[in-house]
């Protein structure tokens, strides 16, 4: 079976199913609701203590970003709206406490999941997480508790929460697999940081796997084998050995240059969503911030962030990078990222609609505030301004004109900014990729956004999991567009980078290099791995490989070819 590989690596071992998959929470009528209420409040107190402990442990062992999740949990546990609803169910309806907690939590999860705002959607993980903690305390549940393993195991459950992940015994946890979840869930983020091979979103997992079954998980491809035959086992043991050898050597690469065997210098940047991600960028040797997605600042705010709030956020990243480039992307809202406080009418096709630069050119008062904040931050380091979702030259010209007006205004008010600040575009719409020769004359740099370029090229909504097999980063049509953009950018002598997920894909890195790409930006934990791969490559050898990949007709052929190419590299040399 196959789920979504969310944290790379191979895990081979016995399955242990979590206690919560083995119990049913039934509705009971209690004789003494007051007593039940006390039972609930005691569990709440214990849960608060556990959360405080988790906070300190995660702060020490993982990092401040992950620990912040527990700060949020602590606050939610004290939220009178949440606890009040549970208490009313216990008192007014004589409900047993565990059932009341589950009712209220399920209801909240549903509300959050139906919201269009990704940030709010992610809050459903937090509700699940704290309610399970309280229920477990109420039930004093036994069974397989992932924090009390006796031997090494692969952990299986319906849904991993951030708490589950951070409480795992790292040395005994070979891997984790769940039915629910995807790459961007909190649990997946922690799994990657802890480097635990993980597969999520594996539908039907609990119907297929039993306690004690032998499992193989491939955290990269998302494959799961249940009680595999000897031949499969041998194949994956070998793959595991290669991967572990590779990981063991990764740390040696910190502080080294990203340069190929034939001397081509490559820049490896990081994608960030907030100034809180800076620690990870520095820990993983990010050479630049290749993409700062500023929309998260807007999504986390109850109203439009002020110029000063934005300035502080941008400045902390720019100054924190100590003179290395920081590419700040202007507001990319719309599509799957909605700002409720802007009251934008519903659209039939939001990804093809009022999104990103289209909204900013229409709501110029919002755009100008952001440009002023970005320009002011440019006085503290090396900023580049990136316009998202440009689909025609007129949009680029209009955006640049507003940028020039904003600069003029700052000059008049004697507010310092970097006069040489560059303005570039995301190339993520096919029309722009095709016309990239024209865009290269009016743009200081290109950043190729494969996440959107794929969806617009193959006409597949990037968030629709029913169509996931059609949404392929290996589609030769996408790669041909990428090649066109690289060639046109290089020919005009401007920077060409890639910040879509493809940039961090080990299978694509060799052919992207062969196509002439020399700036890659990815999530921080992928950086050292990319550096390792690049240092094992010879660009001149890969030009022919890239030409071959571009001559193929299907995504499957390209993926197989790229996979074979990567395997042929001796990464453990
Ligand atoms: C992209 O589209 O590739 C990209 C990097 O931007 P986002 O994922 O934020 O749309
Ligand atoms: Mg995009």
Coordinates of C-alpha atoms and ligand atoms in Angstrom, one line a residue:
X1 CA 0.0 0.0 0.0
X2 CA 1.0 3.6 -0.4
X3 CA 0.6 6.8 1.5
X4 CA 2.4 10.1 1.4
X5 CA 6.1 10.0 2.3
X6 CA 6.5 12.9 4.7
X7 CA 9.9 12.3 6.3
X8 CA 12.6 10.4 4.3
X9 CA 14.3 7.2 5.3
X10 CA 13.6 3.5 5.4
X11 CA 12.1 1.8 8.5
X12 CA 11.9 -2.0 8.9
X13 CA 10.4 -3.5 12.0
X14 CA 7.4 -4.8 14.0
X15 CA 4.2 -2.7 14.0
X16 CA 2.8 -1.4 17.2
X17 CA -0.7 0.0 17.1
X18 CA -1.6 2.9 19.4
X19 CA -3.9 2.4 22.3
X20 CA -6.4 4.9 21.1
X21 CA -7.1 2.7 18.0
X22 CA -8.1 -0.1 20.3
X23 CA -10.8 1.5 22.5
X24 CA -14.3 2.8 21.9
X25 CA -15.5 5.8 23.8
X26 CA -19.1 5.1 24.7
X27 CA -21.8 7.5 25.9
X28 CA -22.6 6.8 29.5
X29 CA -25.0 8.5 32.0
X30 CA -23.3 9.3 35.3
X31 CA -25.2 9.3 38.6
X32 CA -23.2 12.1 40.1
X33 CA -22.3 14.8 37.5
X34 CA -20.5 16.9 40.1
X35 CA -18.1 14.0 40.8
X36 CA -17.6 13.5 37.1
X37 CA -16.8 17.2 36.8
X38 CA -14.1 16.9 39.4
X39 CA -12.7 13.9 37.6
X40 CA -12.6 16.0 34.4
X41 CA -10.9 19.0 36.2
X42 CA -8.3 16.7 37.7
X43 CA -7.5 15.3 34.3
X44 CA -7.3 18.8 32.9
X45 CA -4.8 19.8 35.6
X46 CA -2.6 16.7 34.9
X47 CA -2.8 17.5 31.2
X48 CA -1.6 21.0 31.9
X49 CA 1.4 19.6 33.8
X50 CA 2.3 17.2 31.0
X51 CA 2.1 20.0 28.4
X52 CA 4.4 22.2 30.5
X53 CA 6.9 19.2 30.7
X54 CA 6.6 18.6 26.9
X55 CA 7.2 22.3 26.3
X56 CA 10.5 22.2 28.2
X57 CA 11.6 18.9 26.8
X58 CA 10.9 19.9 23.2
X59 CA 12.5 23.3 23.7
X60 CA 15.6 21.6 24.8
X61 CA 15.7 18.6 22.4
X62 CA 14.0 19.9 19.2
X63 CA 13.7 23.7 19.1
X64 CA 11.7 26.8 19.9
X65 CA 9.3 26.5 16.9
X66 CA 8.2 23.0 17.8
X67 CA 8.0 24.0 21.5
X68 CA 5.6 26.9 20.6
X69 CA 3.0 24.2 19.7
X70 CA 2.8 23.3 23.4
X71 CA 2.4 26.9 24.4
X72 CA -0.7 27.0 22.1
X73 CA -1.9 23.7 23.6
X74 CA -1.6 25.1 27.2
X75 CA -3.6 28.1 26.2
X76 CA -6.3 26.0 24.5
X77 CA -6.6 23.9 27.6
X78 CA -7.4 27.0 29.6
X79 CA -9.8 28.4 27.0
X80 CA -13.2 28.7 28.9
X81 CA -15.1 28.3 25.7
X82 CA -13.6 24.8 25.2
X83 CA -13.7 23.6 28.8
X84 CA -17.0 25.3 29.5
X85 CA -18.7 23.4 26.7
X86 CA -17.4 20.1 28.1
X87 CA -18.5 21.0 31.6
X88 CA -22.0 21.9 30.4
X89 CA -22.3 18.5 28.7
X90 CA -21.2 16.8 32.0
X91 CA -23.5 18.8 34.2
X92 CA -26.6 19.4 32.0
X93 CA -26.6 16.0 30.3
X94 CA -25.0 13.8 33.0
X95 CA -22.5 12.7 30.3
X96 CA -19.3 10.8 31.2
X97 CA -16.3 13.1 31.0
X98 CA -14.3 11.2 28.2
X99 CA -17.4 11.2 25.9
X100 CA -18.0 14.9 26.6
X101 CA -14.4 15.8 25.7
X102 CA -14.7 13.8 22.5
X103 CA -18.0 15.3 21.5
X104 CA -16.8 18.9 22.0
X105 CA -13.4 18.2 20.3
X106 CA -14.9 16.4 17.3
X107 CA -17.3 19.3 16.8
X108 CA -14.4 21.9 16.9
X109 CA -12.3 19.8 14.6
X110 CA -15.0 19.7 12.1
X111 CA -15.5 23.5 12.3
X112 CA -11.8 24.1 11.9
X113 CA -11.4 21.6 9.0
X114 CA -14.3 23.3 7.1
X115 CA -12.5 26.7 7.2
X116 CA -10.9 27.9 4.1
X117 CA -8.0 29.3 6.0
X118 CA -5.1 26.8 6.1
X119 CA -3.8 28.2 9.4
X120 CA -7.2 27.7 11.1
X121 CA -7.4 24.2 9.5
X122 CA -4.2 23.3 11.1
X123 CA -5.7 24.2 14.5
X124 CA -7.8 21.0 14.3
X125 CA -4.6 19.1 14.9
X126 CA -4.2 21.0 18.2
X127 CA -7.7 20.3 19.3
X128 CA -7.3 16.5 18.6
X129 CA -4.0 16.5 20.3
X130 CA -5.1 18.0 23.6
X131 CA -8.5 16.2 23.7
X132 CA -6.7 12.8 23.3
X133 CA -4.3 13.7 26.1
X134 CA -7.2 14.5 28.4
X135 CA -9.2 11.3 27.4
X136 CA -6.1 9.2 27.9
X137 CA -5.8 10.6 31.4
X138 CA -9.5 10.0 32.1
X139 CA -9.3 6.5 30.9
X140 CA -6.0 5.8 32.5
X141 CA -5.7 3.9 29.3
X142 CA -3.2 1.0 29.1
X143 CA -2.3 -0.7 25.8
X144 CA 0.5 0.3 23.5
X145 CA 1.6 3.7 24.6
X146 CA 4.1 5.2 22.2
X147 CA 5.9 6.8 25.1
X148 CA 6.4 3.5 26.9
X149 CA 7.9 1.2 24.2
X150 CA 9.8 -1.8 25.4
X151 CA 11.6 -2.5 22.1
X152 CA 12.2 -0.9 18.8
X153 CA 9.0 -0.6 16.7
X154 CA 7.2 1.1 13.8
X155 CA 4.3 3.1 15.3
X156 CA 0.9 2.9 13.6
X157 CA -2.1 5.0 14.3
X158 CA -5.0 6.7 12.6
X159 CA -3.6 10.2 13.2
X160 CA -0.3 11.4 14.7
X161 CA -0.6 14.6 16.6
X162 CA 2.3 17.0 17.4
X163 CA 2.3 15.8 21.0
X164 CA 2.5 12.1 20.0
X165 CA 5.5 12.9 17.8
X166 CA 7.4 15.0 20.3
X167 CA 6.9 12.4 23.1
X168 CA 8.3 9.5 21.1
X169 CA 11.3 7.7 22.3
X170 CA 13.6 8.5 19.4
X171 CA 15.9 5.5 20.0
X172 CA 13.1 3.0 20.0
X173 CA 11.0 4.6 17.2
X174 CA 12.0 3.1 13.9
X175 CA 9.3 4.9 11.9
X176 CA 5.7 6.1 12.0
X177 CA 2.7 5.5 9.8
X178 CA -0.8 7.0 9.9
X179 CA -4.0 7.0 7.9
X180 CA -4.4 10.7 8.2
X181 CA -2.1 13.6 7.6
X182 CA 0.1 15.1 4.9
X183 CA 3.4 16.9 4.4
X184 CA 2.5 20.1 6.0
X185 CA 0.9 18.9 9.3
X186 CA 2.7 19.8 12.5
X187 CA 3.4 16.1 13.1
X188 CA 5.1 15.8 9.8
X189 CA 7.2 18.9 10.4
X190 CA 8.4 17.4 13.7
X191 CA 9.0 14.0 12.1
X192 CA 11.3 15.6 9.6
X193 CA 13.1 17.6 12.3
X194 CA 13.6 14.4 14.3
X195 CA 14.5 12.5 11.1
X196 CA 12.0 9.7 11.8
X197 CA 11.0 7.9 8.5
X198 CA 7.3 8.6 8.2
X199 CA 4.4 7.8 5.9
X200 CA 1.1 9.6 6.4
X201 CA -2.3 9.6 4.6
X202 CA -2.2 5.8 4.1
X203 CA -5.9 5.1 3.7
X204 CA -7.0 1.7 5.1
X205 CA -3.8 1.3 7.1
X206 CA -5.5 0.1 10.3
X207 CA -7.6 -2.5 8.3
X208 CA -4.4 -4.0 6.8
X209 CA -1.8 -3.8 9.6
X210 CA -2.0 -5.8 12.9
X211 CA 0.1 -5.6 16.1
X212 CA 3.4 -7.4 15.5
X213 CA 3.2 -7.4 11.7
X214 CA 6.6 -6.9 10.0
X215 CA 6.5 -3.5 8.1
X216 CA 8.7 -1.7 5.7
X217 CA 8.1 2.1 5.4
X218 CA 9.7 4.2 2.7
X219 CA 9.4 7.7 4.0
X220 CA 10.3 9.1 0.6
X221 CA 8.0 7.3 -1.8
X222 CA 5.3 6.6 0.8
X223 CA 5.3 2.9 0.2
X224 CA 4.3 0.5 3.0
X225 CA 4.9 -3.3 2.8
X226 CA 3.1 -5.5 5.3
X227 CA 4.8 -8.8 6.0
X228 CA 7.0 -8.5 2.9
X229 CA 8.7 -11.5 1.1
X230 CA 12.5 -12.1 1.5
X231 CA 13.4 -10.5 -1.8
X232 CA 11.6 -7.2 -0.9
X233 CA 13.1 -7.2 2.5
X234 CA 16.6 -7.6 1.1
X235 CA 16.1 -4.9 -1.4
X236 CA 14.9 -2.4 1.3
X237 CA 17.7 -3.4 3.7
X238 CA 20.1 -2.4 1.1
X239 CA 18.3 0.9 0.4
X240 CA 18.2 1.5 4.1
X241 CA 21.9 1.0 4.5
X242 CA 22.7 3.4 1.6
X243 CA 20.4 6.0 3.1
X244 CA 21.8 5.7 6.6
X245 CA 25.4 5.8 5.3
X246 CA 24.4 9.0 3.5
X247 CA 22.8 10.6 6.6
X248 CA 25.9 9.7 8.7
X249 CA 28.0 11.7 6.3
X250 CA 25.7 14.6 6.0
X251 CA 26.8 16.4 9.1
X252 CA 30.4 16.4 7.7
X253 CA 29.1 18.7 5.0
X254 CA 28.2 21.6 7.3
X255 CA 30.3 24.6 6.6
X256 CA 31.5 23.3 3.2
X257 CA 31.0 25.0 -0.1
X258 CA 28.2 23.9 -2.4
X259 CA 30.2 23.2 -5.5
X260 CA 30.1 20.4 -8.0
X261 CA 33.0 18.1 -8.8
X262 CA 33.7 20.2 -11.9
X263 CA 33.8 23.5 -10.0
X264 CA 30.3 24.9 -10.6
X265 CA 29.2 27.0 -7.6
X266 CA 25.5 26.5 -6.6
X267 CA 23.5 28.6 -4.1
X268 CA 21.3 26.6 -1.6
X269 CA 18.7 28.8 -0.1
X270 CA 15.9 28.1 2.4
X271 CA 12.1 28.6 2.1
X272 CA 10.7 30.3 5.2
X273 CA 7.2 31.3 6.3
X274 CA 8.1 33.4 9.3
X275 CA 11.1 34.8 11.2
X276 CA 10.7 31.9 13.6
X277 CA 12.1 29.6 10.9
X278 CA 15.5 31.4 10.9
X279 CA 17.0 29.1 13.5
X280 CA 16.5 26.1 11.2
X281 CA 17.9 28.0 8.2
X282 CA 21.1 28.8 10.1
X283 CA 21.3 25.3 11.7
X284 CA 21.2 23.7 8.2
X285 CA 23.6 26.1 6.6
X286 CA 21.1 28.0 4.4
X287 CA 23.2 30.2 2.1
X288 CA 20.2 32.5 1.5
X289 CA 16.5 32.8 2.1
X290 CA 15.4 32.0 -1.4
X291 CA 11.7 32.4 -0.6
X292 CA 10.0 34.2 2.3
X293 CA 6.3 33.5 2.1
X294 CA 5.0 36.7 3.7
X295 CA 1.3 35.6 3.5
X296 CA 1.7 33.6 6.7
X297 CA 2.2 36.9 8.6
X298 CA -1.2 38.0 7.2
X299 CA -2.8 34.6 7.9
X300 CA -1.6 34.6 11.5
X301 CA -3.0 38.1 12.1
X302 CA -6.7 38.9 13.0
X303 CA -6.4 42.0 10.7
X304 CA -4.0 43.4 8.1
X305 CA -0.6 43.6 9.8
X306 CA 0.6 47.2 10.0
X307 CA 3.7 48.5 8.2
X308 CA 5.7 48.5 11.4
X309 CA 4.7 44.9 12.3
X310 CA 5.7 43.8 8.8
X311 CA 8.9 45.8 8.9
X312 CA 9.9 44.2 12.2
X313 CA 9.2 40.7 10.9
X314 CA 11.1 41.2 7.6
X315 CA 14.0 43.0 9.3
X316 CA 14.6 40.2 11.8
X317 CA 15.0 37.7 8.9
X318 CA 17.1 40.1 6.8
X319 CA 19.4 41.1 9.7
X320 CA 19.5 37.5 10.9
X321 CA 20.9 36.4 7.5
X322 CA 23.8 38.7 8.0
X323 CA 24.1 40.1 4.5
X324 CA 23.2 36.9 2.7
X325 CA 20.3 37.4 0.2
X326 CA 16.7 37.3 1.4
X327 CA 14.0 37.0 -1.3
X328 CA 10.9 38.5 0.1
X329 CA 7.8 37.6 -1.8
X330 CA 4.9 40.1 -1.8
X331 CA 1.5 38.9 -0.6
X332 CA 0.4 35.7 -2.3
X333 CA -3.1 35.4 -1.0
X334 CA -6.0 33.7 -2.8
X335 CA -6.2 30.2 -4.1
X336 CA -6.1 27.9 -1.1
X337 CA -4.9 30.8 1.2
X338 CA -7.8 33.0 2.1
X339 CA -7.8 36.1 4.4
X340 CA -11.2 36.2 6.0
X341 CA -10.9 39.8 7.0
X342 CA -10.5 41.0 3.4
X343 CA -14.1 39.7 2.6
X344 CA -13.2 38.6 -0.9
X345 CA -16.3 37.1 -2.6
X346 CA -16.3 33.3 -3.2
X347 CA -15.0 32.4 -6.7
X348 CA -15.7 29.4 -8.9
X349 CA -12.0 28.8 -9.6
X350 CA -10.0 30.5 -6.9
X351 CA -6.6 29.2 -8.2
X352 CA -7.4 30.9 -11.5
X353 CA -8.9 33.9 -9.8
X354 CA -8.3 36.9 -7.7
X355 CA -5.0 35.9 -6.3
X356 CA -1.5 37.2 -5.4
X357 CA -0.3 40.1 -7.7
X358 CA -3.8 40.4 -9.1
X359 CA -5.2 41.3 -5.7
X360 CA -2.3 43.6 -4.9
X361 CA -2.6 45.5 -8.1
X362 CA -6.3 46.0 -7.4
X363 CA -5.9 46.8 -3.7
X364 CA -2.9 49.0 -4.0
X365 CA -3.3 50.4 -0.5
X366 CA -2.4 47.0 0.9
X367 CA 0.4 46.5 -1.6
X368 CA 2.0 49.8 -0.9
X369 CA 2.1 49.2 2.9
X370 CA 3.9 46.0 2.3
X371 CA 6.3 47.4 -0.2
X372 CA 7.2 50.2 2.2
X373 CA 7.9 47.6 4.9
X374 CA 10.0 45.5 2.6
X375 CA 12.0 48.5 1.3
X376 CA 12.7 49.7 4.9
X377 CA 14.0 46.2 5.8
X378 CA 16.3 46.3 2.8
X379 CA 18.5 48.8 4.7
X380 CA 19.5 46.0 7.0
X381 CA 20.9 43.4 4.6
X382 CA 20.5 42.1 1.0
X383 CA 16.8 42.1 0.0
X384 CA 15.3 41.0 -3.3
X385 CA 11.6 41.7 -3.9
X386 CA 9.6 38.9 -5.6
X387 CA 6.2 39.3 -7.3
X388 CA 4.1 36.2 -7.3
X389 CA 1.8 34.8 -10.0
X390 CA 2.8 37.2 -12.8
X391 CA 1.0 36.1 -15.9
X392 CA 1.6 39.0 -18.3
X393 CA 4.1 41.8 -18.8
X394 CA 1.6 44.4 -18.0
X395 CA 1.3 43.0 -14.4
X396 CA 5.1 43.2 -14.0
X397 CA 5.2 46.7 -15.3
X398 CA 2.4 47.8 -13.0
X399 CA 4.0 46.2 -10.0
X400 CA 7.3 47.9 -10.8
X401 CA 5.7 51.3 -11.2
X402 CA 4.1 51.0 -7.8
X403 CA 7.4 49.9 -6.3
X404 CA 9.1 53.0 -7.9
X405 CA 6.4 55.3 -6.5
X406 CA 6.9 53.7 -3.1
X407 CA 10.7 54.3 -3.3
X408 CA 10.1 57.9 -4.3
X409 CA 7.9 58.4 -1.3
X410 CA 10.5 56.9 1.0
X411 CA 13.2 59.1 -0.5
X412 CA 11.1 62.2 0.1
X413 CA 10.6 61.2 3.7
X414 CA 14.3 60.4 4.0
X415 CA 13.7 56.9 5.1
X416 CA 16.6 54.7 4.3
X417 CA 16.4 51.7 1.9
X418 CA 18.7 49.8 -0.4
X419 CA 18.6 51.8 -3.7
X420 CA 20.0 48.7 -5.6
X421 CA 17.2 46.4 -4.3
X422 CA 16.3 43.9 -7.1
X423 CA 12.7 43.1 -8.2
X424 CA 12.0 39.8 -9.8
X425 CA 9.1 37.5 -10.6
X426 CA 7.9 34.0 -9.7
X427 CA 7.7 32.1 -12.9
X428 CA 4.8 29.8 -12.0
X429 CA 2.3 30.4 -14.8
X430 CA 2.9 28.8 -18.2
X431 CA 2.3 32.0 -20.1
X432 CA 5.2 33.6 -18.2
X433 CA 7.5 30.6 -18.7
X434 CA 6.8 30.7 -22.4
X435 CA 7.5 34.4 -22.7
X436 CA 10.4 34.3 -20.3
X437 CA 12.7 35.8 -22.9
X438 CA 10.6 39.0 -22.8
X439 CA 10.3 38.9 -19.0
X440 CA 14.1 38.5 -18.7
X441 CA 14.5 42.0 -20.2
X442 CA 12.3 43.7 -17.5
X443 CA 12.9 41.5 -14.5
X444 CA 16.1 41.4 -12.3
X445 CA 15.7 37.7 -11.5
X446 CA 13.4 34.7 -11.9
X447 CA 12.3 32.3 -9.2
X448 CA 10.6 29.2 -10.7
X449 CA 7.6 28.1 -8.6
X450 CA 7.1 24.5 -9.7
X451 CA 4.2 24.0 -7.2
X452 CA 2.0 26.2 -9.2
X453 CA 3.7 25.8 -12.5
X454 CA 2.8 22.0 -12.4
X455 CA -0.9 22.7 -11.5
X456 CA -1.3 25.3 -14.2
X457 CA 0.5 23.3 -16.9
X458 CA -1.2 19.9 -16.4
X459 CA -4.5 21.4 -15.2
X460 CA -4.6 19.6 -11.9
X461 CA -5.5 21.4 -8.7
X462 CA -2.4 21.0 -6.4
X463 CA -4.6 20.3 -3.4
X464 CA -6.9 17.7 -4.8
X465 CA -5.8 14.3 -3.4
X466 CA -8.0 12.4 -5.8
X467 CA -5.9 13.7 -8.7
X468 CA -2.6 13.5 -6.9
X469 CA -1.1 10.9 -9.4
X470 CA -1.6 13.4 -12.2
X471 CA 0.1 16.2 -10.4
X472 CA 3.7 15.2 -11.1
X473 CA 6.8 17.2 -10.8
X474 CA 8.4 14.9 -13.4
X475 CA 5.9 15.8 -16.1
X476 CA 8.1 16.4 -19.2
X477 CA 5.9 19.4 -20.2
X478 CA 6.7 21.1 -16.9
X479 CA 10.4 20.3 -17.3
X480 CA 10.5 21.7 -20.8
X481 CA 9.0 25.0 -19.4
X482 CA 11.6 25.0 -16.7
X483 CA 14.3 24.6 -19.2
X484 CA 13.0 27.4 -21.3
X485 CA 13.0 29.7 -18.3
X486 CA 16.5 28.7 -17.2
X487 CA 17.9 29.3 -20.8
X488 CA 16.2 32.6 -21.2
X489 CA 17.3 33.8 -17.8
X490 CA 20.9 32.7 -18.2
X491 CA 21.0 34.1 -21.7
X492 CA 19.9 37.5 -20.3
X493 CA 22.4 37.2 -17.5
X494 CA 19.9 37.4 -14.6
X495 CA 19.7 35.2 -11.6
X496 CA 17.5 32.1 -12.1
X497 CA 16.4 30.2 -9.0
X498 CA 13.8 27.6 -8.2
X499 CA 11.8 27.7 -4.9
X500 CA 9.1 25.1 -5.6
X501 CA 9.2 21.7 -3.9
X502 CA 11.0 20.3 -7.0
X503 CA 14.2 22.2 -6.0
X504 CA 14.7 20.0 -2.9
X505 CA 13.8 16.7 -4.7
X506 CA 17.0 14.6 -4.7
X507 CA 15.8 12.8 -7.9
X508 CA 15.4 16.1 -9.8
X509 CA 18.5 18.0 -8.5
X510 CA 20.9 16.3 -11.0
X511 CA 18.9 17.1 -14.1
X512 CA 18.1 20.6 -12.9
X513 CA 21.8 21.2 -12.6
X514 CA 22.3 19.7 -16.0
X515 CA 19.7 22.1 -17.3
X516 CA 21.8 25.0 -16.0
X517 CA 20.1 25.8 -12.7
X518 CA 22.5 27.1 -10.1
X519 CA 20.1 28.5 -7.3
X520 CA 17.9 26.2 -5.4
X521 CA 15.7 27.0 -2.5
X522 CA 14.0 24.4 -0.3
X523 CA 12.7 23.6 3.2
X524 CA 15.7 24.0 5.6
X525 CA 16.1 20.2 6.5
X526 CA 16.7 19.4 2.9
X527 CA 19.6 21.7 2.4
X528 CA 22.5 19.6 3.6
X529 CA 21.2 16.6 1.6
X530 CA 21.0 18.8 -1.5
X531 CA 24.6 20.0 -0.9
X532 CA 25.8 16.4 -0.5
X533 CA 24.2 15.4 -3.8
X534 CA 25.5 18.5 -5.7
X535 CA 29.0 17.9 -4.4
X536 CA 28.9 14.4 -5.9
X537 CA 27.8 15.7 -9.3
X538 CA 29.7 16.8 -12.4
X539 CA 27.6 19.3 -14.3
X540 CA 29.2 18.6 -17.6
X541 CA 28.1 14.9 -17.3
X542 CA 24.5 15.9 -16.6
X543 CA 23.8 18.1 -19.5
X544 CA 23.3 15.0 -21.7
X545 CA 21.2 13.4 -18.9
X546 CA 19.0 16.5 -18.8
X547 CA 18.6 16.4 -22.6
X548 CA 17.5 12.8 -22.3
X549 CA 15.0 13.5 -19.6
X550 CA 13.5 16.3 -21.7
X551 CA 13.1 14.0 -24.7
X552 CA 10.9 11.6 -22.8
X553 CA 7.1 11.5 -23.2
X554 CA 5.7 10.7 -19.8
X555 CA 6.1 11.7 -16.2
X556 CA 6.6 8.0 -15.3
X557 CA 9.5 7.6 -17.7
X558 CA 11.1 10.8 -16.4
X559 CA 10.7 9.7 -12.8
X560 CA 12.2 6.2 -13.4
X561 CA 15.1 7.8 -15.3
X562 CA 15.8 10.3 -12.6
X563 CA 15.6 7.6 -9.9
X564 CA 18.1 5.4 -11.8
X565 CA 20.4 8.4 -12.3
X566 CA 20.4 9.2 -8.6
X567 CA 21.0 5.6 -7.6
X568 CA 24.0 5.4 -10.0
X569 CA 25.7 8.1 -8.0
X570 CA 28.1 6.9 -5.3
X571 CA 26.9 9.2 -2.5
X572 CA 28.8 7.3 0.2
X573 CA 32.2 7.8 -1.4
Ligands
LIG1 C1 5.3 27.6 -6.0 O1 4.2 27.8 -6.5 O2 6.1 26.8 -6.5 C2 5.8 28.3 -4.8 C3 7.0 28.2 -4.3 O3 4.9 29.1 -4.2 P1 3.7 28.6 -3.3 O4 3.9 27.1 -3.0 O5 3.7 29.4 -2.0 O6 2.5 28.8 -4.1
LIG2 MG1 3.1 29.6 -6.0

